[in-house]
Amino acid sequence: MAYFYALTVFETGNYMNLFYHFGKYILLLKSLFVKPEKVSIYWRETIRQMNEIGIGSLGIVAIISVFIGAVTTVQTAYQLISPLIARSVIGTIVSDSTILELAPTITCLVLAGKIGSSVASELGSMRITEQIDALEIMGVNTPSYLIGPKIIAAVLIIPCLIIIAAFLGIYGGVLAGSLTGILTPEEFSIGARDSFRTLNLILCMVKAVTFAFIITSVSAYQGYFTDGGSLEVGQSSTRAVVFSCILILFADYLLAELLL
Amino acid sequence: MIELRNIAKSFGDKEVLRNISATFEPGKTSLVIGTSGSGKTVLMKCMVGLFEVDSGGVFYNNENFSKMNINERKAIRKEIGMLFQGNALFDSMTVEENVIFPLNMFTDMSEKEKKDRVNFCLERVNLKGANKLYPSEISGGMMKRVGIARAIVQNPKYLFCDEPNSGLDPQTSIVIDKLIQEITQEYNITTFVNTHDMNSVMQIGDYILYMFEGEKHWEGTSKDLMTAKNERLENFIFSSEFLKEARKHYVK
Ligand SMILES: Nc1ncnc2c1ncn2[C@@H]1O[C@H](COP(=O)(O)OP(=O)(O)OP(=O)(O)O)[C@@H](O)[C@H]1O
Ligand SMILES: [Mg+2]
């Protein structure tokens, strides 16, 4: 449903709608920048979110990255079957593509599903049960209290997850290489070190921070402005995931274009 | 003191509130009564700014709340306690955390002072010992009372209660009514209560506003109510034969 909504926006050129949401989104972001009522509470909330997003996503990130590294190794070897090319090239390709693309982008696409839907449905159900109104009446600045800590937590912790993902991805590649006898860990590491550039790592981190921001802010926007009942909460959460994913891919392209 | 001056509110082309003016005084419990769907909740939400009024204004001590900017509103809101019709408890927090939340957020009290205050409030709504339970683990009536405890924890100057005793048994209901009346008088609070409950109307209504289809149809005190000559109001208040009989005896 939400997916089709996204498609119709893009296909039928219902751009006014798009601009409307974009403007509202920017205004929401702007309202985050106010002095917190109580710094200690905001800080505690940020730590809690970091724990939830970071520790909570560690398992799935680990599994995905090991497998993706392994699969990339096996498939690259399959495509590079030629005696003219050194086997260490496989190490180069796997480590470069893991750092540059697979670790940040694939991981964040998965995190968009996990974190995005939970952020949107949490805020959405708070909205429909009037919990956000209750905060508002107390005099709390609800966007900055409810959304600020989530964005800060994600922007701090997702890059850490991505570093772990990159390590595990390369490790998965090494493992698959030696288990299947495609290349030895030594050959792999020669290839990996050969091409290593700091710029790759920087780009990886820039992507991680950008995607983290996209996931939390877009999902928070969807959840915060939920209107209706539990059906709409579900729709907001689907929309959060769909839009986050689309925007991640879009930003991915832009960043590659700009920085490489 | 809160004053409504000719406020109106519509959703789309549906007029929910029409030209309502009224004055709510401190130290008095003002009740708004009316059939389901007559616009009581919308009126309350307009008064606290959750809905914007289309025309007219809500005045807090002669300051136009409807025209205030966000910071001025926040200053007023810190003096408002509100109980929502659906309670609006924070479901990720325990009863105690719910009630302590405004204190954590806005005061510099010590942990002990906050705990004492929370326990005091929970005791006043007859909820001793429920501190560590989550909203999903308590009954509807208990949630309502937690909502009230949360609304009064900061000693508000203005108290808004949307149906404080719907879903409560008659006995607890009276306890809550008494509580609302007591704190209103004790701390000179301007209290605004939406209710269906005829017990409350008779017990604590210092000022009663009867709404009918989004309009102010009658206003007065609970004494006036007994002798009011207004057919709609009579049918609404004295809906059962029993009450009609009781009224006859009272008037005699
Ligand atoms: N957000 C909204 N959008 C559109 N219409 C609304 C909205 N909120 C309330 N209404 C309409 O306003 C009217 C008054 O609703 P309100 O909730 O104020 O009734 P009420 O007097 O509080 O009733 P009850 O005693 O059942 O709580 C209803 O007809 C309702 O359909
Ligand atoms: Mg209502």
PDB file of C-alpha atoms in Angstrom, chain A residues 78-226:
ATOM      1  CA  TYR A  78      33.609 -17.352 -10.229  1.00  0.00           C
ATOM      2  CA  GLN A  79      33.735 -14.322 -12.514  1.00  0.00           C
ATOM      3  CA  LEU A  80      37.507 -13.926 -12.444  1.00  0.00           C
ATOM      4  CA  ILE A  81      38.462 -17.361 -13.578  1.00  0.00           C
ATOM      5  CA  SER A  82      41.560 -16.551 -15.603  1.00  0.00           C
ATOM      6  CA  PRO A  83      45.168 -17.553 -15.104  1.00  0.00           C
ATOM      7  CA  LEU A  84      46.254 -14.041 -16.067  1.00  0.00           C
ATOM      8  CA  ILE A  85      44.782 -12.410 -13.008  1.00  0.00           C
ATOM      9  CA  ALA A  86      46.407 -12.851  -9.631  1.00  0.00           C
ATOM     10  CA  ARG A  87      44.124 -14.410  -7.074  1.00  0.00           C
ATOM     11  CA  SER A  88      44.890 -11.635  -4.642  1.00  0.00           C
ATOM     12  CA  VAL A  89      42.732  -9.394  -6.826  1.00  0.00           C
ATOM     13  CA  ILE A  90      39.758 -11.155  -5.322  1.00  0.00           C
ATOM     14  CA  GLY A  91      40.875  -9.846  -1.928  1.00  0.00           C
ATOM     15  CA  THR A  92      41.113  -6.361  -3.381  1.00  0.00           C
ATOM     16  CA  ILE A  93      37.654  -6.470  -4.885  1.00  0.00           C
ATOM     17  CA  VAL A  94      35.979  -7.978  -1.852  1.00  0.00           C
ATOM     18  CA  SER A  95      37.553  -5.652   0.694  1.00  0.00           C
ATOM     19  CA  ASP A  96      37.018  -2.550  -1.425  1.00  0.00           C
ATOM     20  CA  SER A  97      33.429  -3.261  -2.239  1.00  0.00           C
ATOM     21  CA  THR A  98      32.706  -4.244   1.347  1.00  0.00           C
ATOM     22  CA  ILE A  99      34.106  -1.018   2.742  1.00  0.00           C
ATOM     23  CA  LEU A 100      32.730   1.205   0.038  1.00  0.00           C
ATOM     24  CA  GLU A 101      29.333  -0.193  -0.603  1.00  0.00           C
ATOM     25  CA  LEU A 102      28.266  -3.438   0.968  1.00  0.00           C
ATOM     26  CA  ALA A 103      28.919  -2.678   4.624  1.00  0.00           C
ATOM     27  CA  PRO A 104      27.376   0.785   4.751  1.00  0.00           C
ATOM     28  CA  THR A 105      24.588   0.444   2.222  1.00  0.00           C
ATOM     29  CA  ILE A 106      23.333  -3.084   2.668  1.00  0.00           C
ATOM     30  CA  THR A 107      23.585  -2.845   6.439  1.00  0.00           C
ATOM     31  CA  CYS A 108      21.705   0.435   6.479  1.00  0.00           C
ATOM     32  CA  LEU A 109      19.011  -0.924   4.188  1.00  0.00           C
ATOM     33  CA  VAL A 110      18.497  -3.702   6.686  1.00  0.00           C
ATOM     34  CA  LEU A 111      18.621  -1.278   9.586  1.00  0.00           C
ATOM     35  CA  ALA A 112      16.056   0.869   7.805  1.00  0.00           C
ATOM     36  CA  GLY A 113      13.720  -2.093   8.076  1.00  0.00           C
ATOM     37  CA  LYS A 114      14.530  -2.771  11.671  1.00  0.00           C
ATOM     38  CA  ILE A 115      14.995   0.664  13.216  1.00  0.00           C
ATOM     39  CA  GLY A 116      12.803   2.592  10.805  1.00  0.00           C
ATOM     40  CA  SER A 117       9.730   0.507  11.430  1.00  0.00           C
ATOM     41  CA  SER A 118      10.218   0.505  15.170  1.00  0.00           C
ATOM     42  CA  VAL A 119      10.759   4.256  15.388  1.00  0.00           C
ATOM     43  CA  ALA A 120       7.744   4.978  13.192  1.00  0.00           C
ATOM     44  CA  SER A 121       5.430   2.608  15.002  1.00  0.00           C
ATOM     45  CA  GLU A 122       6.572   3.758  18.432  1.00  0.00           C
ATOM     46  CA  LEU A 123       5.915   7.414  17.602  1.00  0.00           C
ATOM     47  CA  GLY A 124       2.772   6.551  15.655  1.00  0.00           C
ATOM     48  CA  SER A 125       1.193   4.709  18.537  1.00  0.00           C
ATOM     49  CA  MET A 126       2.228   7.445  20.943  1.00  0.00           C
ATOM     50  CA  ARG A 127       0.461   9.871  18.645  1.00  0.00           C
ATOM     51  CA  ILE A 128      -2.801   7.968  18.352  1.00  0.00           C
ATOM     52  CA  THR A 129      -3.008   7.225  22.083  1.00  0.00           C
ATOM     53  CA  GLU A 130      -2.504  10.958  22.773  1.00  0.00           C
ATOM     54  CA  GLN A 131       0.768  10.408  24.614  1.00  0.00           C
ATOM     55  CA  ILE A 132       2.396  13.047  22.425  1.00  0.00           C
ATOM     56  CA  ASP A 133      -0.441  15.448  23.250  1.00  0.00           C
ATOM     57  CA  ALA A 134       0.068  14.714  26.940  1.00  0.00           C
ATOM     58  CA  LEU A 135       3.744  15.632  26.637  1.00  0.00           C
ATOM     59  CA  GLU A 136       2.816  18.718  24.688  1.00  0.00           C
ATOM     60  CA  ILE A 137       0.432  19.835  27.447  1.00  0.00           C
ATOM     61  CA  MET A 138       3.131  19.417  30.061  1.00  0.00           C
ATOM     62  CA  GLY A 139       5.152  21.941  28.075  1.00  0.00           C
ATOM     63  CA  VAL A 140       7.672  19.488  26.644  1.00  0.00           C
ATOM     64  CA  ASN A 141       9.039  20.246  23.192  1.00  0.00           C
ATOM     65  CA  THR A 142       7.923  16.920  21.767  1.00  0.00           C
ATOM     66  CA  PRO A 143       9.976  16.815  18.551  1.00  0.00           C
ATOM     67  CA  SER A 144      13.219  17.471  20.333  1.00  0.00           C
ATOM     68  CA  TYR A 145      12.442  15.133  23.219  1.00  0.00           C
ATOM     69  CA  LEU A 146      11.071  12.256  21.159  1.00  0.00           C
ATOM     70  CA  ILE A 147      13.099  12.535  17.956  1.00  0.00           C
ATOM     71  CA  GLY A 148      16.339  14.311  18.912  1.00  0.00           C
ATOM     72  CA  PRO A 149      17.799  11.525  21.059  1.00  0.00           C
ATOM     73  CA  LYS A 150      16.948   8.931  18.433  1.00  0.00           C
ATOM     74  CA  ILE A 151      18.762  10.819  15.676  1.00  0.00           C
ATOM     75  CA  ILE A 152      21.788  11.540  17.832  1.00  0.00           C
ATOM     76  CA  ALA A 153      21.958   7.947  19.042  1.00  0.00           C
ATOM     77  CA  ALA A 154      21.716   6.575  15.513  1.00  0.00           C
ATOM     78  CA  VAL A 155      24.272   8.980  14.092  1.00  0.00           C
ATOM     79  CA  LEU A 156      26.721   7.980  16.810  1.00  0.00           C
ATOM     80  CA  ILE A 157      26.128   4.263  16.946  1.00  0.00           C
ATOM     81  CA  ILE A 158      25.384   3.241  13.353  1.00  0.00           C
ATOM     82  CA  PRO A 159      28.903   4.168  12.136  1.00  0.00           C
ATOM     83  CA  CYS A 160      30.220   1.816  14.836  1.00  0.00           C
ATOM     84  CA  LEU A 161      27.928  -0.913  13.559  1.00  0.00           C
ATOM     85  CA  ILE A 162      29.163  -0.256  10.041  1.00  0.00           C
ATOM     86  CA  ILE A 163      32.801  -0.616  11.110  1.00  0.00           C
ATOM     87  CA  ILE A 164      31.937  -3.929  12.706  1.00  0.00           C
ATOM     88  CA  ALA A 165      30.034  -4.899   9.567  1.00  0.00           C
ATOM     89  CA  ALA A 166      33.024  -4.067   7.366  1.00  0.00           C
ATOM     90  CA  PHE A 167      35.350  -6.137   9.531  1.00  0.00           C
ATOM     91  CA  LEU A 168      33.023  -9.070   9.631  1.00  0.00           C
ATOM     92  CA  GLY A 169      32.311  -8.794   5.907  1.00  0.00           C
ATOM     93  CA  ILE A 170      35.990  -8.991   5.058  1.00  0.00           C
ATOM     94  CA  TYR A 171      36.427 -11.730   7.594  1.00  0.00           C
ATOM     95  CA  GLY A 172      33.577 -13.635   5.960  1.00  0.00           C
ATOM     96  CA  GLY A 173      35.348 -13.211   2.636  1.00  0.00           C
ATOM     97  CA  VAL A 174      38.622 -14.524   4.019  1.00  0.00           C
ATOM     98  CA  LEU A 175      36.827 -17.425   5.621  1.00  0.00           C
ATOM     99  CA  ALA A 176      34.923 -18.405   2.483  1.00  0.00           C
ATOM    100  CA  GLY A 177      38.093 -18.048   0.439  1.00  0.00           C
ATOM    101  CA  SER A 178      40.110 -20.396   2.566  1.00  0.00           C
ATOM    102  CA  LEU A 179      37.303 -22.866   3.251  1.00  0.00           C
ATOM    103  CA  THR A 180      36.581 -23.353  -0.441  1.00  0.00           C
ATOM    104  CA  GLY A 181      40.257 -23.174  -1.388  1.00  0.00           C
ATOM    105  CA  ILE A 182      39.790 -20.191  -3.688  1.00  0.00           C
ATOM    106  CA  LEU A 183      42.544 -18.159  -2.083  1.00  0.00           C
ATOM    107  CA  THR A 184      44.557 -18.266   1.128  1.00  0.00           C
ATOM    108  CA  PRO A 185      44.140 -15.652   3.844  1.00  0.00           C
ATOM    109  CA  GLU A 186      47.646 -14.388   2.957  1.00  0.00           C
ATOM    110  CA  GLU A 187      46.714 -13.805  -0.657  1.00  0.00           C
ATOM    111  CA  PHE A 188      43.534 -12.127   0.461  1.00  0.00           C
ATOM    112  CA  SER A 189      45.336  -9.757   2.767  1.00  0.00           C
ATOM    113  CA  ILE A 190      47.926  -8.883   0.149  1.00  0.00           C
ATOM    114  CA  GLY A 191      45.132  -7.920  -2.206  1.00  0.00           C
ATOM    115  CA  ALA A 192      43.219  -6.041   0.463  1.00  0.00           C
ATOM    116  CA  ARG A 193      46.208  -4.018   1.637  1.00  0.00           C
ATOM    117  CA  ASP A 194      47.305  -3.324  -1.884  1.00  0.00           C
ATOM    118  CA  SER A 195      44.330  -1.188  -2.688  1.00  0.00           C
ATOM    119  CA  PHE A 196      43.531   0.207   0.711  1.00  0.00           C
ATOM    120  CA  ARG A 197      42.955   3.936   0.702  1.00  0.00           C
ATOM    121  CA  THR A 198      41.875   6.182   3.559  1.00  0.00           C
ATOM    122  CA  LEU A 199      39.387   7.868   1.275  1.00  0.00           C
ATOM    123  CA  ASN A 200      37.420   4.622   1.100  1.00  0.00           C
ATOM    124  CA  LEU A 201      37.132   4.544   4.842  1.00  0.00           C
ATOM    125  CA  ILE A 202      36.125   8.183   4.982  1.00  0.00           C
ATOM    126  CA  LEU A 203      33.447   7.636   2.382  1.00  0.00           C
ATOM    127  CA  CYS A 204      32.237   4.628   4.335  1.00  0.00           C
ATOM    128  CA  MET A 205      31.840   6.726   7.464  1.00  0.00           C
ATOM    129  CA  VAL A 206      30.225   9.621   5.628  1.00  0.00           C
ATOM    130  CA  LYS A 207      27.716   7.175   4.202  1.00  0.00           C
ATOM    131  CA  ALA A 208      27.083   5.638   7.597  1.00  0.00           C
ATOM    132  CA  VAL A 209      26.343   8.984   9.211  1.00  0.00           C
ATOM    133  CA  THR A 210      24.147  10.129   6.332  1.00  0.00           C
ATOM    134  CA  PHE A 211      22.147   6.915   6.231  1.00  0.00           C
ATOM    135  CA  ALA A 212      21.729   6.900   9.995  1.00  0.00           C
ATOM    136  CA  PHE A 213      20.309  10.390   9.805  1.00  0.00           C
ATOM    137  CA  ILE A 214      18.004   9.451   6.932  1.00  0.00           C
ATOM    138  CA  ILE A 215      16.653   6.348   8.646  1.00  0.00           C
ATOM    139  CA  THR A 216      15.819   8.001  11.948  1.00  0.00           C
ATOM    140  CA  SER A 217      14.600  11.346  10.690  1.00  0.00           C
ATOM    141  CA  VAL A 218      12.431   9.980   7.896  1.00  0.00           C
ATOM    142  CA  SER A 219      10.910   7.316  10.118  1.00  0.00           C
ATOM    143  CA  ALA A 220      10.372   9.776  12.925  1.00  0.00           C
ATOM    144  CA  TYR A 221       8.630  12.106  10.487  1.00  0.00           C
ATOM    145  CA  GLN A 222       6.314   9.317   9.365  1.00  0.00           C
ATOM    146  CA  GLY A 223       5.552   8.239  12.910  1.00  0.00           C
ATOM    147  CA  TYR A 224       5.206  11.689  14.435  1.00  0.00           C
ATOM    148  CA  PHE A 225       2.570  12.786  11.954  1.00  0.00           C
ATOM    149  CA  THR A 226       0.499   9.624  12.072  1.00  0.00           C
TER     150      THR A 226
END
